Structures are given as C-alpha cells and as structure tokens.
Coordinates of C-alpha atoms and ligand atoms in Angstrom, one line a residue:
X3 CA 143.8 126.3 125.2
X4 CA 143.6 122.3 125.4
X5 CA 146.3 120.8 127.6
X6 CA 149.5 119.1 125.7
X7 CA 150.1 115.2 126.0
X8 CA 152.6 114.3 128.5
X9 CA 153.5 110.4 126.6
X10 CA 152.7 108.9 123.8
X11 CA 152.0 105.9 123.6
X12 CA 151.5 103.3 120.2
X13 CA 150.1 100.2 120.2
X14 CA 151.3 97.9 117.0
X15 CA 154.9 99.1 117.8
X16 CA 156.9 96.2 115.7
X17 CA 154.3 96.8 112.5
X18 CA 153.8 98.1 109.3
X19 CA 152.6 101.4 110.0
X20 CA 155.1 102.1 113.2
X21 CA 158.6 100.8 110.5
X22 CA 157.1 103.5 107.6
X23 CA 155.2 106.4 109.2
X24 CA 155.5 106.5 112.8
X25 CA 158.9 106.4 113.7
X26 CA 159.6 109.4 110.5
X27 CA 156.8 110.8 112.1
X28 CA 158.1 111.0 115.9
X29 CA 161.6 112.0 114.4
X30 CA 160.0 115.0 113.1
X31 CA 158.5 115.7 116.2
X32 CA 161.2 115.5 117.9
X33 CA 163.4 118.1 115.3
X34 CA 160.5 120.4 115.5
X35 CA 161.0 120.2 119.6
X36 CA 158.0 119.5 120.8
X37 CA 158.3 116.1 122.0
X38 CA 159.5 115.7 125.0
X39 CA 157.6 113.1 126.4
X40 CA 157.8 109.4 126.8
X41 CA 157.4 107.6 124.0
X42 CA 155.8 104.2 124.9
X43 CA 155.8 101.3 122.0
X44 CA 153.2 98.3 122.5
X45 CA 153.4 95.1 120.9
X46 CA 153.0 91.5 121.3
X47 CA 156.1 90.4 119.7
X48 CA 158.4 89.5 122.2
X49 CA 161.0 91.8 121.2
X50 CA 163.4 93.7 123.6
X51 CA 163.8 97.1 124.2
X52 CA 167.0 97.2 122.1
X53 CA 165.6 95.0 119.1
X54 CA 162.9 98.0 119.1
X55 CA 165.1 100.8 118.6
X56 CA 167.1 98.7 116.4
X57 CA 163.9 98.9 114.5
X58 CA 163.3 102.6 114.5
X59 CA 166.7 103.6 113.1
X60 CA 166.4 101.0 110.4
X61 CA 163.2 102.2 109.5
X62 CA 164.5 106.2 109.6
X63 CA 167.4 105.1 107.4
X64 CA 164.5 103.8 104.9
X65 CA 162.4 106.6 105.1
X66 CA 164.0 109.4 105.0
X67 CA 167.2 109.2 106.7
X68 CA 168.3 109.1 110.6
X69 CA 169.1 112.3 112.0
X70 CA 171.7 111.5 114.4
X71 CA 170.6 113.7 117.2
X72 CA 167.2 112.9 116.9
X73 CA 167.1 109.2 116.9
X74 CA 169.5 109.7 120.1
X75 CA 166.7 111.4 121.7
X76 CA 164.1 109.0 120.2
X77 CA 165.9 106.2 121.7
X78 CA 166.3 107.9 125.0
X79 CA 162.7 108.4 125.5
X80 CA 161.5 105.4 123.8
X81 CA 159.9 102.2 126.0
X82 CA 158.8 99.3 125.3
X83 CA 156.0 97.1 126.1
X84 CA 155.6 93.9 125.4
X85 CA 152.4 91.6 125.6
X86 CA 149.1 90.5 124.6
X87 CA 146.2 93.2 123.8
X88 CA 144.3 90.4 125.5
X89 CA 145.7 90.4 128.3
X90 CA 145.5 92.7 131.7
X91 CA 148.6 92.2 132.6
X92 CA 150.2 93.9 129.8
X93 CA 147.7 97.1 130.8
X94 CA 149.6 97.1 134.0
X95 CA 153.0 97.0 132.9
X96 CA 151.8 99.8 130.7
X97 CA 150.2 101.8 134.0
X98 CA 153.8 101.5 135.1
X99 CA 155.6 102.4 131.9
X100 CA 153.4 105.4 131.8
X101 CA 154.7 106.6 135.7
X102 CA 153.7 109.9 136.3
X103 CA 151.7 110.7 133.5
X104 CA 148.2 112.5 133.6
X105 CA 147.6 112.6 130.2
X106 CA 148.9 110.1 127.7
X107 CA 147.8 109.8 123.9
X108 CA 147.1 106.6 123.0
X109 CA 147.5 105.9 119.4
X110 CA 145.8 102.2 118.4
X111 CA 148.0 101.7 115.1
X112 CA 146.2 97.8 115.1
X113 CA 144.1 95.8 113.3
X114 CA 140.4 97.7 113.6
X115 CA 138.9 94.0 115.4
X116 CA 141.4 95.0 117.9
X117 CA 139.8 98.5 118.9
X118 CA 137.2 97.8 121.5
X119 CA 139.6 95.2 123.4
X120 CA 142.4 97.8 124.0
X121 CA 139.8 100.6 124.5
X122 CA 138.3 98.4 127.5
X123 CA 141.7 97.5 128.9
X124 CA 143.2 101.0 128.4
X125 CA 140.0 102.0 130.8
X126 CA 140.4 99.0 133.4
X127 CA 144.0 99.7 134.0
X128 CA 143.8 103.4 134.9
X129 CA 145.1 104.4 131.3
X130 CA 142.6 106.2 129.9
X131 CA 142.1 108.9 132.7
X132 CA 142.2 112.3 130.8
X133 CA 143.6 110.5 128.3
X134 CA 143.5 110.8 124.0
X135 CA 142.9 107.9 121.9
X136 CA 144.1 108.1 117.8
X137 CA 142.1 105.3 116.1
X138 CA 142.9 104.2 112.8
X139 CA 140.8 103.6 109.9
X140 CA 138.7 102.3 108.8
X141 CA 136.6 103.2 111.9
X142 CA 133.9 100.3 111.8
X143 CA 134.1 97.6 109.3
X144 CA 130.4 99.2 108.2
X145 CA 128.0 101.3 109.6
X146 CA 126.5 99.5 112.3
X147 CA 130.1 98.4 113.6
X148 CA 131.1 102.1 113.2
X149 CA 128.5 103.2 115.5
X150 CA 129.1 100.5 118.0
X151 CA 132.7 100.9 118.2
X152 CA 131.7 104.7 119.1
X153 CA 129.4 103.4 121.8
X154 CA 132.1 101.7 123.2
X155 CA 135.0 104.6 122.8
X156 CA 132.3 106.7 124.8
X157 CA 131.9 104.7 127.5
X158 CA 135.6 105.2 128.3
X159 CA 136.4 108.5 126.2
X160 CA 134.5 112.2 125.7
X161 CA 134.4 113.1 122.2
X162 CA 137.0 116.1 123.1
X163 CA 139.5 113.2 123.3
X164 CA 138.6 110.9 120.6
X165 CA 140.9 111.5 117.4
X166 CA 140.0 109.7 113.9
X167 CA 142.5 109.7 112.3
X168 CA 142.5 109.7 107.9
X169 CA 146.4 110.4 107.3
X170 CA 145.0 111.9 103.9
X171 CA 143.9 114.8 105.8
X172 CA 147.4 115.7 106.9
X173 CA 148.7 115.4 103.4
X174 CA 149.6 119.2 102.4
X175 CA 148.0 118.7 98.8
X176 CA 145.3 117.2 99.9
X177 CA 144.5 120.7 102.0
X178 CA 145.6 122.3 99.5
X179 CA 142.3 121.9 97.3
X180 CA 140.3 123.7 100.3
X181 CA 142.6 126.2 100.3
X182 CA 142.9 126.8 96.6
X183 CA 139.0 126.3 96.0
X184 CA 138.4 128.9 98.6
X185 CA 141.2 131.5 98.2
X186 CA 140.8 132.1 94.2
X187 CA 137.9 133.6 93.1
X188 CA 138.1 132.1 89.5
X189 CA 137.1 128.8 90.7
X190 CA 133.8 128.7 92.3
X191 CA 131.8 129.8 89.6
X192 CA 132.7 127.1 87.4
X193 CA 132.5 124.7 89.9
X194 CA 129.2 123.4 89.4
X195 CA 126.9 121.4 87.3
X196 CA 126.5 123.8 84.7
X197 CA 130.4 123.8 84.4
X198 CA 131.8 120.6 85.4
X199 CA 131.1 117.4 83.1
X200 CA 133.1 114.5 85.5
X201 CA 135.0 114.3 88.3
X202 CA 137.7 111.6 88.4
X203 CA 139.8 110.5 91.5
X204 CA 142.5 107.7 90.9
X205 CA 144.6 106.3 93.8
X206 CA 147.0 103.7 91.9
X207 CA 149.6 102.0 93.5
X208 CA 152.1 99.7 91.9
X209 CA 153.1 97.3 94.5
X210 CA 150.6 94.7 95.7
X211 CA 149.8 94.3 99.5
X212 CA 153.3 94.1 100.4
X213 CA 153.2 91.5 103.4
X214 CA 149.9 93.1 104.9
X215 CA 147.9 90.1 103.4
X216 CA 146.4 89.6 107.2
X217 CA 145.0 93.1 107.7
X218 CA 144.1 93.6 104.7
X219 CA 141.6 90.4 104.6
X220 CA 140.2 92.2 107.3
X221 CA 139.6 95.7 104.5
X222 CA 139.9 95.0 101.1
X223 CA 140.0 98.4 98.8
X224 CA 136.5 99.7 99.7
X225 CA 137.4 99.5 102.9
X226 CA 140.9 100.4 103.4
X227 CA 141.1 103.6 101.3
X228 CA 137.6 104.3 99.5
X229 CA 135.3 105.1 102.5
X230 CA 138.1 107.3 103.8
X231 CA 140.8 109.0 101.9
X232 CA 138.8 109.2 98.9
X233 CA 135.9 110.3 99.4
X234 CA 137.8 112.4 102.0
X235 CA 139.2 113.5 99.0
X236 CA 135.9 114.0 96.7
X237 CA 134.2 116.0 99.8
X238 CA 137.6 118.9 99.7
X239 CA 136.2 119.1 95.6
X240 CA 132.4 119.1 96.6
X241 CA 131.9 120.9 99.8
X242 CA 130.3 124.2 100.0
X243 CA 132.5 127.1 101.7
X244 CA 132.9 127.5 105.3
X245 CA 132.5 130.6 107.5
X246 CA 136.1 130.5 108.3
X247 CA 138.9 127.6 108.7
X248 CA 137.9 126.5 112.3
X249 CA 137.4 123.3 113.0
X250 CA 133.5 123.3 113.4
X251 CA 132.7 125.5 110.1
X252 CA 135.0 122.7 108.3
X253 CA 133.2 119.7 109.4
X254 CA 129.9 121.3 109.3
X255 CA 130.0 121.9 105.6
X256 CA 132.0 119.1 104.8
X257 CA 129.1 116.7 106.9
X258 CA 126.4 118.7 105.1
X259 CA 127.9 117.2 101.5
X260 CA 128.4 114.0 102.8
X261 CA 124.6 114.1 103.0
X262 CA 124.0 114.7 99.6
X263 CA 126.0 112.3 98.5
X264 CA 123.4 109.3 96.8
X265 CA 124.1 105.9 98.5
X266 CA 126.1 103.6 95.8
X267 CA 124.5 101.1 93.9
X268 CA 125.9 97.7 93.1
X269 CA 125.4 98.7 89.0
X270 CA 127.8 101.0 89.9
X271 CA 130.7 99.3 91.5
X272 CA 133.5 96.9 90.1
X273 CA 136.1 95.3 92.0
X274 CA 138.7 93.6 91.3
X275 CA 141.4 91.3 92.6
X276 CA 144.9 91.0 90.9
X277 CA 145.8 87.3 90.0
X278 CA 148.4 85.8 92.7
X279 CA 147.0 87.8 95.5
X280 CA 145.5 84.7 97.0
X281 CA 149.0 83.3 97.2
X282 CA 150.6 86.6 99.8
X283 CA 151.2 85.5 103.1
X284 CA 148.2 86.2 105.6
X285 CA 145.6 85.8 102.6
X286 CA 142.6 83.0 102.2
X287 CA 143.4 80.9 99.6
X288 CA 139.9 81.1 98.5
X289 CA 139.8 85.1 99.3
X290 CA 136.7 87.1 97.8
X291 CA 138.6 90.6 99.2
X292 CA 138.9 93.1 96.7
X293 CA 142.3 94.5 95.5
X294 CA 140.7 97.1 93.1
X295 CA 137.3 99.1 93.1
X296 CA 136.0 101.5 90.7
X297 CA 132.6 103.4 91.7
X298 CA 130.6 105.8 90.6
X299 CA 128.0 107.9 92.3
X300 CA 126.0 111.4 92.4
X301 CA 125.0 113.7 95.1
X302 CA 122.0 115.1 95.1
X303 CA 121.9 119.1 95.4
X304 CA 121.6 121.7 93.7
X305 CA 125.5 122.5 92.9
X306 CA 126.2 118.7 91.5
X307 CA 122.6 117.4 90.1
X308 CA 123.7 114.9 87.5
X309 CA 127.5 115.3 87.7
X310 CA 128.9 112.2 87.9
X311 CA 132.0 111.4 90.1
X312 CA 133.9 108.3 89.8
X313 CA 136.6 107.0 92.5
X314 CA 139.0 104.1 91.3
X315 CA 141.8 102.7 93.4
X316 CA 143.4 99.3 92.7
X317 CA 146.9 97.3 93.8
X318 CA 149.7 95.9 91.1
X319 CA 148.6 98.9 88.8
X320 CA 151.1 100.3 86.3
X321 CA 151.9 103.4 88.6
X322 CA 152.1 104.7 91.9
X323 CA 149.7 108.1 91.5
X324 CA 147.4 110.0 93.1
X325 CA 145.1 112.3 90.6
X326 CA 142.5 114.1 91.0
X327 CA 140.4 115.3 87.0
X328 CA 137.9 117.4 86.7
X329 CA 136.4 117.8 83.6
X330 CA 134.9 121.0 82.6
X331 CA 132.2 121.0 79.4
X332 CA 133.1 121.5 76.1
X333 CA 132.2 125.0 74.7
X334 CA 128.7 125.6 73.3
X335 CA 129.3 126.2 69.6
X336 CA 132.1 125.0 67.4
X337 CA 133.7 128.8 66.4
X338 CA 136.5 127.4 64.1
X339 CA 135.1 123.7 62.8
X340 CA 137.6 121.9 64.4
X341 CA 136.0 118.7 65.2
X342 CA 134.9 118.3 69.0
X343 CA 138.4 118.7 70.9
X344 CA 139.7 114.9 72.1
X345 CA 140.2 116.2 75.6
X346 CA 137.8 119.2 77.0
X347 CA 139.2 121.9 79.3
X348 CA 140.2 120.3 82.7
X349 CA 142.0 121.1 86.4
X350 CA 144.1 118.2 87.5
X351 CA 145.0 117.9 91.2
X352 CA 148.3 115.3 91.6
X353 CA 148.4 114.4 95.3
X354 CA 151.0 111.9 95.5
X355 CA 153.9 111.1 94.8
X356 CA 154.3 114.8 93.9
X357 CA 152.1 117.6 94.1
X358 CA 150.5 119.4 90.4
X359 CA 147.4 121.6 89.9
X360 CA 147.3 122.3 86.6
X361 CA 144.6 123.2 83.6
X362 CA 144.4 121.5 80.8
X363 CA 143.6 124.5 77.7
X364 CA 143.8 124.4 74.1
X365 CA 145.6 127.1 72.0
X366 CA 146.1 127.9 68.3
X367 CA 148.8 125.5 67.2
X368 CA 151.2 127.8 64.8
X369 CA 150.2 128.3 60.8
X370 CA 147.8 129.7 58.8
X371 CA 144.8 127.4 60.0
X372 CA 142.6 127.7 62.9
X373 CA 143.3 124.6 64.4
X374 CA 144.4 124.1 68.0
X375 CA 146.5 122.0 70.4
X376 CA 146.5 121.2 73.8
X377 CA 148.5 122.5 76.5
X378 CA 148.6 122.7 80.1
X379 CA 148.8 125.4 82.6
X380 CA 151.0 124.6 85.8
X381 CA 149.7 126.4 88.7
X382 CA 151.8 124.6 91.2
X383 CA 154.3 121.7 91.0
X384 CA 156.8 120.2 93.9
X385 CA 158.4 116.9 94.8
X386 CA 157.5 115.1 98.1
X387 CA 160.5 116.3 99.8
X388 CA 159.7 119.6 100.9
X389 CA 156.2 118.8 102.9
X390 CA 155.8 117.7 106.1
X391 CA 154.8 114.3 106.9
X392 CA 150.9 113.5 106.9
X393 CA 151.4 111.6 110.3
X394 CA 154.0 114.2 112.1
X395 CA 151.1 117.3 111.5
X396 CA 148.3 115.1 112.7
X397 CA 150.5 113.2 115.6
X398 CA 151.3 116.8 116.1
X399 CA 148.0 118.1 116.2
X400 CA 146.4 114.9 118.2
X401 CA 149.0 116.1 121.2
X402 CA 148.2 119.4 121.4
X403 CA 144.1 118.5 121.4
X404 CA 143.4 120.5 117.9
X405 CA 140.4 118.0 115.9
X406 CA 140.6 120.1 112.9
X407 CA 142.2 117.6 110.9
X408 CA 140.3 114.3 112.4
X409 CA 137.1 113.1 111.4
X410 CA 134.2 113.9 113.0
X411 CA 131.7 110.7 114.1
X412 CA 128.5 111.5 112.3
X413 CA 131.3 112.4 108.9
X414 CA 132.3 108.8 109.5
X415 CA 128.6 107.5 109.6
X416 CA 128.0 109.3 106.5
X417 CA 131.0 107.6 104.7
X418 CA 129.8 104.3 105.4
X419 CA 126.1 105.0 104.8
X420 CA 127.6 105.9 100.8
X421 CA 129.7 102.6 100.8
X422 CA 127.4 99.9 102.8
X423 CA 125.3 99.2 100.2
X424 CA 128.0 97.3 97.9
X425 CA 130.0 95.7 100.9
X426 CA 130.7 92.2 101.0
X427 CA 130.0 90.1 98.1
X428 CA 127.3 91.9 96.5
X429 CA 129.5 92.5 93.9
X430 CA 131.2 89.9 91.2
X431 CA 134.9 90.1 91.8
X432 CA 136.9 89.9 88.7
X433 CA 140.7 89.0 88.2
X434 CA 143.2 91.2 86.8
X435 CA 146.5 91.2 85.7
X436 CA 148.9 92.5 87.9
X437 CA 150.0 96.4 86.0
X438 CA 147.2 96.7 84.2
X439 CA 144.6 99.2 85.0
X440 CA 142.8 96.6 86.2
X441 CA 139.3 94.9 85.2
X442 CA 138.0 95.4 81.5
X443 CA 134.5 95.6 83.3
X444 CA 136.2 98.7 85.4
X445 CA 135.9 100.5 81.7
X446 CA 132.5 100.2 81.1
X447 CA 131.5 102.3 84.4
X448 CA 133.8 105.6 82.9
X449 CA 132.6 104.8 79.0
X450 CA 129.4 107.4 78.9
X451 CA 132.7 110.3 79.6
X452 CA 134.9 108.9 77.1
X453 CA 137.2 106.4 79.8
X454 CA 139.1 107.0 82.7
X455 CA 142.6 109.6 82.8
X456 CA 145.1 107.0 83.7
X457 CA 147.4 109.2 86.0
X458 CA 151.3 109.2 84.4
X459 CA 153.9 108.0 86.4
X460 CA 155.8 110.1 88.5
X461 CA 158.6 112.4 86.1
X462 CA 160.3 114.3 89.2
X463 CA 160.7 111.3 91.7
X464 CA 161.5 112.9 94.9
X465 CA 164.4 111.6 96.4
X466 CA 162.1 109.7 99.0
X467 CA 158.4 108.8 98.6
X468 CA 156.2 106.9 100.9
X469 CA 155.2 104.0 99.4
X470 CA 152.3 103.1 100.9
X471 CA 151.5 100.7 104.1
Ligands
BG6_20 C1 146.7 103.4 103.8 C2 146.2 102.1 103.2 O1 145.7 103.9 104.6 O2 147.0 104.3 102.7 C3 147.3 101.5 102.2 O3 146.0 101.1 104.3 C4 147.7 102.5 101.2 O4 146.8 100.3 101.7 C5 148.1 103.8 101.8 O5 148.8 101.9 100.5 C6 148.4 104.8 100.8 O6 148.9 106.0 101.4 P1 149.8 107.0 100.6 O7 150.0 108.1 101.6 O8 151.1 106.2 100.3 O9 149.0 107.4 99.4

C-alpha cells in the first residue's frame, strides 16, 4: 500500500488552471475528507496570503459554488508562497512552508518551459525527498523535448513518483468507453474493420483562448489537446482488452495501440487559426500557432487495417461539444430499394458538456411503404452535475500514489512520435471565421466519408459546466 501525501503543494497558484479546476478540485477533496494536509500555493505574483484565498472563494462561487465549511477549512490549511521559479530563495521559503513534511506532492500547474527549472530547484532545496511531482501537459513540446524533460524528472524523481497528468482521463465518460467496450458483449465483434467505416472525434469549443494567449503560444491545438486528450480518447475506442483493470494491463494494451498507430502525414492535417486571434493579449502579432486542427490517420493492425479516424478540435466554433462517432457500414444488400440510407448505423459517445452513448438505427416509418427513418437509441444520458470532477479523482488518486489514471512515459513518447511529423509550420495555416466550423480546407480531409458530424450544442445544460482553461 503506497504511503499518502502529507501537503500539497501547486505551483501557478494565482492562474488559470488553479481559479477553474484546482481550487473545485481541493474543495472536493476536502468534502470527501481526505485532505488534511497543508495546502501550499506558489506563485510569482506578489499577492498576499489573504488576496489568495480571496481568490479561491471567488473562483468556488464560479465553479460550482462555495461550500461554507469547506472553503473554511480550505482557507485554514491554505499557504502561500510567493516568488520567482527562478529563484532559490523562493525554494527555501517553500522548505519552510512545507515544515514537517516527508512527503509533499508537488503539482507544476505552469507553463511546460517552466518544468525542468522547478524540477531542479524542488531537488536543491530539500523538496523533492520522497516526494510526487503532477506535471501537466503537454509533456515535451515534441518528442525529443519529451524525452529530455524525463531525463531530467529522473535525475531528481523514480518513476513510482512521477504523475502525468491528462485531466481527460479523470473525466467519468471518458472511462466510461473502456468500461462499456469491455463489459458488453455486443460490442466487440463489431468493433473492427470489417464493421466500422470511420471513426470521428470532435472537441469544439466556442470561446476563443480566453486570456491564455501567452501559454497558448507556447501549444497551439496540436499541442494543447491533440497529442493528449484526444488521442487519449481514440486509444479508449482502439485498444485491445486488458487482463484485468490494473494499472499495468491498462497501459500495456493501451501502449501496444499506440504503436500501431501510422505517424501523420502533412496531406493529412489542416489547421487553422480564427481571424482576431493575433489581437488576444499574450499573442504575436504575426503568430503562425494554430487555433484549429483536423487530422486524419490509420493504425496499422489487424483490427483497424484501412479504417480511417479523424480527430478535429478548433476555438471560436459554433458549440462547446465533445463527440465521439463511429460509423458502422452500411448493410450489404438493399432488401427494400430504399436508396442508400443518408446516415449509416452509428454509436455516438458525448463526453462533454453532458454525457450520451447512443446508436443511431433506422426503423420502418409508419404506412403501407417500406421505407424507413432514423432514430436513435439512448443507452445513457446525464448532465455534468452529478460526476466528480476530472482533477479531484486524479488529485485524489496522485496523493494516494495510484498511476492508473496517469500516463505512462513510453505512452507519451508514442503520442508525440504520431504528431511530430506535422509540428511547426509544416503545415499552411488558414483563417477562419470565428463560429464556423472552421477552415473550408478542414472539409476536404472528411469528404471520402460523406463530411464531418458537427456535434449539437448542448439541450440539457447542466447547471454548471467547465468551460475550458
Ligand atoms: C485543456 C486545454 O487541457 O483542456 C484547454 O489546455 C481546453 O485549451 C481544455 O479548453 C478543455 O477541457 P474540458 O474539460 O473543458 O473539455
């Protein structure tokens, strides 16, 4: 049984990430009572202590609501540090923060070119002595960076206490297509080349980059949620079964797809960047970061020869959705003349805002002819509210030592061996209009499978969503 964290300790305390997940995440935490540690913020902001907590409850009362005697036991256990990554001085005022800790988590919620300087310091001030780190993605800015930040995290960290962290993997419907591939028996065998036409996963978000202009200069959508939650994603759809749900058996199977999977060529990438981005705060004015990027790729086995799977995610799009489509073939033979059906038979896997799995059928519309319409099957269907937030399991889960639910180095090689051929500008970069689906050229990639499925926007909004960060 690994030993529990005994602080926790962020680093990018007065950003993005800590105002919309991690403060909802430690509030969780804390209702779920298992937190009582010291809660340690880091930040070069020149803030107070006060102006900090000030900060949590205004980000609780936007994300889901304060919970009176939780933030009062937030704020009790919550520190502050304040100073440059840069700098050793802040390391020690961290040493002292962290007082009789043994074995702190250190979760680096920065800017990935900070990684290796905090890693270094964390080490040199006594810090990281049976210590965890969380690192964020995108782990590596490419493939060779990815394996030199892991050079560096070893030299101060075992793999036991190295945690990648991919907040898609804590989101409950994202586990949910391993657990309903592998506990039906209807599924896997249609799930297959000889079954499957297309496979289809659309991350679209309607709001642009919403003050994160600086970080993400640094990404750009290939980067920032392509190489990681998505094909994240397309590996839960692909992989073969495990032995059993332990940790090893998981990322073994899900590595041995990620093998398979046929590096991407240029032909087969458009990106995109919405007109005005260049005018957010943070951004170039002559940026060539992408804001939208549709692929398409194979992987080369047995199960998936020729099946081809597309990936599209893109800023200032009409919706806020999360969809996964499969398309299944058509039927063999034409039984009642109907002219080939406009849409074939299909499961569709909503992951956010709210969660759907659902199969798309046809059946006899009523009269005397045989002609059909389309319905679809609902399997499964809940708002947001009821699941536990993607950073409080993995936060959760990071304490307590358990890597189910965190990538796996060689997993993260493999990602970036599928995406490093198109990095950088090897690609045109095309403008789009804000809420559109973005690039015209983004429609010729889909057109051999009839287009993409545009996800619909959300009909049950949830009384609180996460809106991306
Ligand atoms: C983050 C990206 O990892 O995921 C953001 O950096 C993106 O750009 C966000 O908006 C989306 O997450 P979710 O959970 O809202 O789908």
């Amino acid at each position: 049984m690994e030993e529990h964290s005994d602080a926790f300790v962020f680093f990018g305390a007065t950003g993005d990430l800590a105002y919309k997940e991690i403060f909802p995440a430690l509030q969780v935490l804390i209702q779920q009572g298992h937190f009582d540690v010291p809660i340690i913020g880091v930040a070069k902001s020149g803030w107070s202590l006060d102006r900090l907590k000030e900060r949590a409850r205004d980000s609780l009362k936007h994300h889901g609501g304060v919970d009176p005697e939780s933030f009062d036991e937030l704020s009790a256990r919550l520190l502050y540090v304040d100073g440059d990554y840069q700098d050793a001085s802040t390391y020690e005022l961290l040493r002292r923060a962290l007082g009789a800790a043994k074995r702190p988590l250190h979760y680096l919620a920065i800017p990935p070119s900070m990684f290796a300087t905090v890693v270094a310091h964390l080490a040199q001030s006594n810090c990281a002595k049976n210590a965890r780190v969380v690192v964020e993605k995108p782990f590596g800015r490419d493939l060779a960076s990815a394996q030199a930040l892991d050079r560096t995290l070893h030299e101060y960290f075992p793999e036991s206490a190295i945690f990648r962290i991919d907040h898609y993997l804590g989101k409950e419907p994202v586990q949910n297509l391993l657990y309903f591939r592998f506990a039906n028996s209807f599924l896997e065998p249609i799930w297959n080349h000889e079954h499957i036409q297309s496979v289809q996963v659309t991350m679209a978000e309607e709001f642009g980059v919403q003050g994160r202009g600086k970080f993400y200069e640094e990404v750009g959508a290939i980067r920032d949620v392509v190489q990681n939650h998505l094909l994240q994603v397309m590996v839960l759809l692909v992989m073969d079964p495990p032995a059993s749900s332990d940790a090893v058996c998981i990322r073994d199977e899900k590595i041995r797809i990620m093998r398979a999977m046929r590096p991407l060529e240029p032909s087969c990438v458009v990106r995109g960047q919405f007109n005005s981005y260049r005018r957010e705060p943070g951004v170039f004015p002559d940026s060539h970061v992408e804001t939208f990027a549709a692929v398409c790729f194979y992987i080369d086995n047995w199960r998936w020869a020729g099946v081809p799977f597309y990936i599209r995610s893109g800023k200032c799009l009409p919706v806020t959705a999360t969809e996964v489509f499969v398309s299944l073939k058509n039927p063999p033979h034409s039984v009642f003349g109907e002219a080939v059906p406009s849409q074939a038979n299909y499961f569709r896997f909503r992951l956010n805002p709210d969660f759907v799995i659902s199969v798309g059928a046809r059946i006899k519309a009523g009269g005397e002819a045989m002609v059909g319409e389309e319905v679809e099957l609902i399997a499964h269907e809940d708002a947001a509210d009821n699941r536990l937030l993607p950073y409080a399991r993995l936060l959760g889960d990071a304490m307590r030592g358990d890597p189910t639910l965190f990538n796996r180095q060689d997993a993260v090689e493999a990602a970036w061996r599928v995406i490093d051929p198109v990095l950088g500008n090897v690609t045109p970069l095309h403008k789009y209009e804000p809420h559109t689906w973005g690039p015209a050229e983004a429609d010729a990639i889909a057109a051999n499978i009839g287009g993409w499925h545009n996800p619909r926007p959300c009909e049950k909004l949830p009384t609180w969503i996460p809106r991306g960060f």
